[in-house]
Short mmCIF file of C-alpha atoms and ligand atoms in Angstrom, two decimals:
data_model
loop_
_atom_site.label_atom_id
_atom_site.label_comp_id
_atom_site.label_asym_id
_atom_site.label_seq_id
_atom_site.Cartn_x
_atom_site.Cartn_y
_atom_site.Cartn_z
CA UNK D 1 121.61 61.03 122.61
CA UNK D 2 119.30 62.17 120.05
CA UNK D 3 120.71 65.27 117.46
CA UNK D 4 117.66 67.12 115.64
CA UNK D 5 118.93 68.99 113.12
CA UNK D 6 116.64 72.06 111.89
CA UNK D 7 117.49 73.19 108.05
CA UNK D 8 116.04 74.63 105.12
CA UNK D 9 117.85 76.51 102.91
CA UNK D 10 115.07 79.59 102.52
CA UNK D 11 116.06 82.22 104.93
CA UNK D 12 113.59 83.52 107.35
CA UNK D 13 111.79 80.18 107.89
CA UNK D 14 111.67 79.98 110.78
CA UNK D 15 114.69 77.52 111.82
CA UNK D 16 116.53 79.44 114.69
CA UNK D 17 112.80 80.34 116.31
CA UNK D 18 111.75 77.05 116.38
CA UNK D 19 115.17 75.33 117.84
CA UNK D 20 115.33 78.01 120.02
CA UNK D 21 111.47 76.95 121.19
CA UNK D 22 112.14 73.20 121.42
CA UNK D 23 115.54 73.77 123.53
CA UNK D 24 113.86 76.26 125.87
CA UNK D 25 110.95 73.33 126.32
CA UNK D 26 113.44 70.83 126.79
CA UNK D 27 115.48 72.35 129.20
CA UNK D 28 112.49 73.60 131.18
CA UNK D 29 111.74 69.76 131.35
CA UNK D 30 115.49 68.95 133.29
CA UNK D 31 116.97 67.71 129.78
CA UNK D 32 120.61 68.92 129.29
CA UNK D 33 120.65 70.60 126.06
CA UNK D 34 123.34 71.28 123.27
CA UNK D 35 122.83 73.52 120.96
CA UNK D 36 125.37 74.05 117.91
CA UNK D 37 125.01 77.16 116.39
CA UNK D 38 125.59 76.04 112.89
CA UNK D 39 125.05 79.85 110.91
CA UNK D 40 127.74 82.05 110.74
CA UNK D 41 124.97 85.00 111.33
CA UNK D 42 125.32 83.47 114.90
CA UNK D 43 121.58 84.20 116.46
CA UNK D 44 121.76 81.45 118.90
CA UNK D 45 124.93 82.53 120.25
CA UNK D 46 123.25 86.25 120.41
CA UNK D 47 121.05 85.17 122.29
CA UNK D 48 122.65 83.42 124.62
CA UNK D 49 124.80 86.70 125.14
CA UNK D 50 121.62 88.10 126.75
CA UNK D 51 120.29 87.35 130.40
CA UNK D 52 117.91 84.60 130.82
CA UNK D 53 119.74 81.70 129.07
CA UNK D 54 119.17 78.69 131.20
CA UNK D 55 122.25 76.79 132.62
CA UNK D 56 121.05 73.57 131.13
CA UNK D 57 121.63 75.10 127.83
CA UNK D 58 125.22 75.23 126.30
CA UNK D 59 125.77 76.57 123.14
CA UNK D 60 128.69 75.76 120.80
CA UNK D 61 129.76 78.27 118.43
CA UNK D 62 132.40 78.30 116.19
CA UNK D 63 131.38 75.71 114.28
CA UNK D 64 132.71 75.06 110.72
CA UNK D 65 132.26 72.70 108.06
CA UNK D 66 134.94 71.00 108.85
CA UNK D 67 134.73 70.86 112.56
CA UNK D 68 130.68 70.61 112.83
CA UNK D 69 130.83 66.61 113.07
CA UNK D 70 133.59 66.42 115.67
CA UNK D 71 131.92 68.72 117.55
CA UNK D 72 128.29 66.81 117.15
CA UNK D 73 129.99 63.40 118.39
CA UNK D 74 131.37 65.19 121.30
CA UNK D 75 128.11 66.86 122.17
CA UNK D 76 126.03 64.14 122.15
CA UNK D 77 127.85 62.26 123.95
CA UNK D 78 127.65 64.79 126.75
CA UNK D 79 124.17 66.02 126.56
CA UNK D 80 120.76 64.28 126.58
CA UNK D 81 119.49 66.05 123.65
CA UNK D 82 121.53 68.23 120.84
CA UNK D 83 119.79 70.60 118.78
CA UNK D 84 121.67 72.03 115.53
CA UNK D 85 120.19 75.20 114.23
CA UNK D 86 121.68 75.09 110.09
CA UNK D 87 122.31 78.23 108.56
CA UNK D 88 120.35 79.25 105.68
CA UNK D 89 121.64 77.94 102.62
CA UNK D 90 122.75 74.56 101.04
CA UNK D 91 126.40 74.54 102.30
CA UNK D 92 128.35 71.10 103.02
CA UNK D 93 128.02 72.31 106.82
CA UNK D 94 124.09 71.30 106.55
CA UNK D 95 125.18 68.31 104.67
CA UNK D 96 127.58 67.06 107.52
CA UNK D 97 124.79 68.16 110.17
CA UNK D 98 121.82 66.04 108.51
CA UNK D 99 124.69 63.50 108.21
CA UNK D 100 125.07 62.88 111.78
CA UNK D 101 121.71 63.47 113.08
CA UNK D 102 118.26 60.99 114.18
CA UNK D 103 115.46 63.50 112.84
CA UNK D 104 115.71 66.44 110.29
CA UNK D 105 112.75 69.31 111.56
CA UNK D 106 112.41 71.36 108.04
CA UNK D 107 110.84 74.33 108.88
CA UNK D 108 108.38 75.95 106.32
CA UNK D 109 106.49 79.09 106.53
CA UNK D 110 103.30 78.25 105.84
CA UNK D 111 101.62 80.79 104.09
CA UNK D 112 103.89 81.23 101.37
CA UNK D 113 104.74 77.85 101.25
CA UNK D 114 108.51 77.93 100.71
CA UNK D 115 107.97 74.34 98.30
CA UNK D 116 111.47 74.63 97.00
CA UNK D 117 113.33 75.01 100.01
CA UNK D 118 111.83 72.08 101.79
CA UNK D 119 111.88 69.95 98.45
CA UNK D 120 115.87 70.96 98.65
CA UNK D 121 116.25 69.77 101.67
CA UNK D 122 114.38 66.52 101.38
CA UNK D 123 117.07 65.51 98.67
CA UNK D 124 119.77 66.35 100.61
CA UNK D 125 118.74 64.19 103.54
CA UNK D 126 117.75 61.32 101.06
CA UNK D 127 121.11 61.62 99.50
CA UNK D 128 122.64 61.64 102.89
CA UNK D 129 120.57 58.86 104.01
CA UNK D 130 121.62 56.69 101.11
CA UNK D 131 125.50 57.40 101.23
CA UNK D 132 125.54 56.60 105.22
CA UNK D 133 123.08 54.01 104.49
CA UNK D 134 120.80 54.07 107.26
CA UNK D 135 116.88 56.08 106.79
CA UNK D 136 117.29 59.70 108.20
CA UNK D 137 113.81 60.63 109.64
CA UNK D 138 112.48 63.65 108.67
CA UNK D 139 109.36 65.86 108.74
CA UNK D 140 108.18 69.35 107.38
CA UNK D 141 107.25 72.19 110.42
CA UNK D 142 104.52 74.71 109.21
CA UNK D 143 105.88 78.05 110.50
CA UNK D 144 104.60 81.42 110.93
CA UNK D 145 100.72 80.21 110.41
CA UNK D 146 98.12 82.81 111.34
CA UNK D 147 96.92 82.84 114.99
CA UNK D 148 93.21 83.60 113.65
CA UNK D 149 91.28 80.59 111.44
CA UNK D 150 93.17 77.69 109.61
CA UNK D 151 93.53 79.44 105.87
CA UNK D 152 92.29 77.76 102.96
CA UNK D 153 96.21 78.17 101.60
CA UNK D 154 97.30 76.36 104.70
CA UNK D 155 95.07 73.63 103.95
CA UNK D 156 96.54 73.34 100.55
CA UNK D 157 100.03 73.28 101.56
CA UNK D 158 99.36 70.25 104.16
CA UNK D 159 97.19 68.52 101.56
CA UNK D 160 99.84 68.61 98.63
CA UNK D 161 102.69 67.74 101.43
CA UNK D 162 100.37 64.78 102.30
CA UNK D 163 99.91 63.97 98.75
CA UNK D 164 103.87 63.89 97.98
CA UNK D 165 104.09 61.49 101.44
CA UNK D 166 105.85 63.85 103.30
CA UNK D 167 105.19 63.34 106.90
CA UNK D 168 104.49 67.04 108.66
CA UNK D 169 104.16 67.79 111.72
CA UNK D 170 100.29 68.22 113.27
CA UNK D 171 101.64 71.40 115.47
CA UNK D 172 102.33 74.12 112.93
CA UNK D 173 104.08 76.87 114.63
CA UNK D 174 102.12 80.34 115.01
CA UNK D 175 103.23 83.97 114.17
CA UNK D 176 103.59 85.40 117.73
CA UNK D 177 105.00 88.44 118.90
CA UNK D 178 106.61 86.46 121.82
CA UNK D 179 108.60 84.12 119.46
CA UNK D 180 110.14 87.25 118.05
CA UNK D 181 111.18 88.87 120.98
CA UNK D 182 112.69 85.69 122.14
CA UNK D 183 115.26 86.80 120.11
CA UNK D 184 115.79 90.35 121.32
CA UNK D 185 115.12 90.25 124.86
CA UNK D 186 117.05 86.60 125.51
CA UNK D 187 116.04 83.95 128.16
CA UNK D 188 112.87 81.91 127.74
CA UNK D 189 109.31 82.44 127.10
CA UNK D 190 108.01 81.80 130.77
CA UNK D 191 110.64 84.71 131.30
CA UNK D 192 109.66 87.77 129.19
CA UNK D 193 107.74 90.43 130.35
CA UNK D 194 103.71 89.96 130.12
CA UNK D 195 104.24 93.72 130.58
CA UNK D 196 105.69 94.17 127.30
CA UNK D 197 104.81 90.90 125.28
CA UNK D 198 100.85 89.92 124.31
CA UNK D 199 99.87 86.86 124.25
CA UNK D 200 103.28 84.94 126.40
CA UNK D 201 100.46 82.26 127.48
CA UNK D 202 99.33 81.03 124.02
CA UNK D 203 102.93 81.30 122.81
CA UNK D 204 104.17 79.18 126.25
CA UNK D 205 101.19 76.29 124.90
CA UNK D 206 101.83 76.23 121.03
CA UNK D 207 105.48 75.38 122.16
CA UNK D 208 105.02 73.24 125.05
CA UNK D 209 102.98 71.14 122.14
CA UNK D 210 105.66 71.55 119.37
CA UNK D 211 107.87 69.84 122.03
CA UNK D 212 105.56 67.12 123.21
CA UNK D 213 105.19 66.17 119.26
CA UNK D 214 109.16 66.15 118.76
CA UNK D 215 109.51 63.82 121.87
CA UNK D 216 106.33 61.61 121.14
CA UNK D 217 108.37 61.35 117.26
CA UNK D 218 112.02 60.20 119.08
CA UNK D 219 110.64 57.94 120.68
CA UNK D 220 108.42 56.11 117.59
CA UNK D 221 112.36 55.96 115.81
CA UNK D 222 113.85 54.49 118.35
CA UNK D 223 111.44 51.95 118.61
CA UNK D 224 111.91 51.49 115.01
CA UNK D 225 115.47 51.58 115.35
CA UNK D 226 115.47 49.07 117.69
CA UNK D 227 113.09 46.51 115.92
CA UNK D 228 115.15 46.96 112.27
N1 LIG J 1 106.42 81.98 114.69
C1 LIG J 1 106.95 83.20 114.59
N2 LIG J 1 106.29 84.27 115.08
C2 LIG J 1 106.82 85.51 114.99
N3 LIG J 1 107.99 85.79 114.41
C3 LIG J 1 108.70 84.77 113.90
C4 LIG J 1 108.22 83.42 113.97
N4 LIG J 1 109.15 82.62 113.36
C5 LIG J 1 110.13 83.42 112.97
N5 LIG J 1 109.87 84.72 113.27
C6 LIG J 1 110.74 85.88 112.98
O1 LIG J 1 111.11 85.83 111.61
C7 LIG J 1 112.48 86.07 111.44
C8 LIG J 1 113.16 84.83 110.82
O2 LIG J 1 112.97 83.72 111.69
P1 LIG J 1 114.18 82.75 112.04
O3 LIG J 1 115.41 83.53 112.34
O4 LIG J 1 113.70 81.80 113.06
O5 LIG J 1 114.32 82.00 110.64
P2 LIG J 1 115.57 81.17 110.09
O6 LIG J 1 115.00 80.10 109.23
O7 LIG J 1 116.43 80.75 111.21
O8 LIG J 1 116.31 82.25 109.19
P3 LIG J 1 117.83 82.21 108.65
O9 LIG J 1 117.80 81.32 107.44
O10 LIG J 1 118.10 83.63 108.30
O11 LIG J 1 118.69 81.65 109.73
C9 LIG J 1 113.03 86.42 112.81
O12 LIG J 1 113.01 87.82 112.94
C10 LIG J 1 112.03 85.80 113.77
O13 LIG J 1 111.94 86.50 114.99
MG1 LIG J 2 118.43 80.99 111.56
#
């Protein structure tokens, strides 16, 4: 079943959010869901220490460079969907991960445009790609992009991305309150506290259309797997 890895070197881009987002989606759908917690810093498996994490979501921790691709075969082979959240540098770890999986999501924070850490990891999936001799799909994730207009800077980044040919995704992901407590309170988004989080309702739709992109992507490479 499908692995997605998420990676990009640059810290703080938004990797572990946006895993955690398509996982929660996934699993709200009925999909059993793996994710390997592939950073040592170990936010998925925080997470998942809080209340809220749904049953259809198993987390495997523990995960080392040399162990990540057992543990990736095994998964998959268990779960519908596995989800690998790389930590945030260029380690053999995210080497082996982008090894094994069917799409590579390369998170980027829009704004600032973190060029070198998506450029980093394109090269590392091409090289991976051409040692296990098969295409690696891939495509850049604009992160963290303003809630308000569409900034001229924003426009910029997706033009030069479209210039280089680098296929990126037509959801960006918006800076939301919600996506950050995610991470403190645990659980979902449909299960924080409208109370105590603005804005849960927007958040719920920007990922409930991240996901929808991600599945309506699997399914073009399969097809293209299976006609090569
Ligand atoms: N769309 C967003 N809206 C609000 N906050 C966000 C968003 N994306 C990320 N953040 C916050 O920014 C910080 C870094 O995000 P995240 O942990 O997802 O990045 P990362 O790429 O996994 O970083 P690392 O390389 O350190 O693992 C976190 O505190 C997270 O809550
Ligand atoms: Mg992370």
């Amino acid at each position: 079943m499908p692995v997605i890895s998420f990676a990009n070197p640059k810290g703080g881009a938004g990797k572990t959010t946006s895993a955690l987002l398509l996982s929660g989606e996934l699993a709200a759908r009925g999909a059993s869901v793996a994710i390997i917690d592939a950073d040592p810093e170990r936010w998925i498996s925080q997470w998942a220490a809080l209340p809220g994490k749904p049953d259809k979501i198993t987390i495997i921790g523990n995960v080392t460079e040399d162990t990540i691709t057992d543990l990736i075969e095994e998964a998959s082979s268990q779960h519908q969907f596995v989800i690998i959240d790389c930590e945030g540098t260029a380690s053999l770890m995210v080497a082996n991960a982008i090894g094994m999986s069917d799409f590579v999501i390369i998170p980027t924070q829009g704004a600032s445009m973190d060029a070198k850490g998506a450029s980093k990891t394109i090269k590392l999936i091409r090289n991976q790609a051409r040692m296990a001799r098969r295409e690696i799909p891939f495509a850049v994730l604009l992160t963290r992009v303003s809630a308000a207009v569409t900034s001229r800077s924003l426009k910029n980044v997706r033009e030069q991305l479209d210039q280089a040919g680098i296929d990126v995704f037509a959801v960006s992901i918006v800076e939301r309150a919600a996506y950050r407590d995610l991470l403190d309170f645990g659980g979902l988004l449909s299960t924080l506290d409208p109370k105590q989080v603005s804005n849960i309702d927007k958040a719920i739709q920007n990922s409930m259309e991240f996901a929808a992109e991600v599945i309506s992507r699997l399914t073009k490479i399969g097809q293209q797997g299976r006609a090569a």
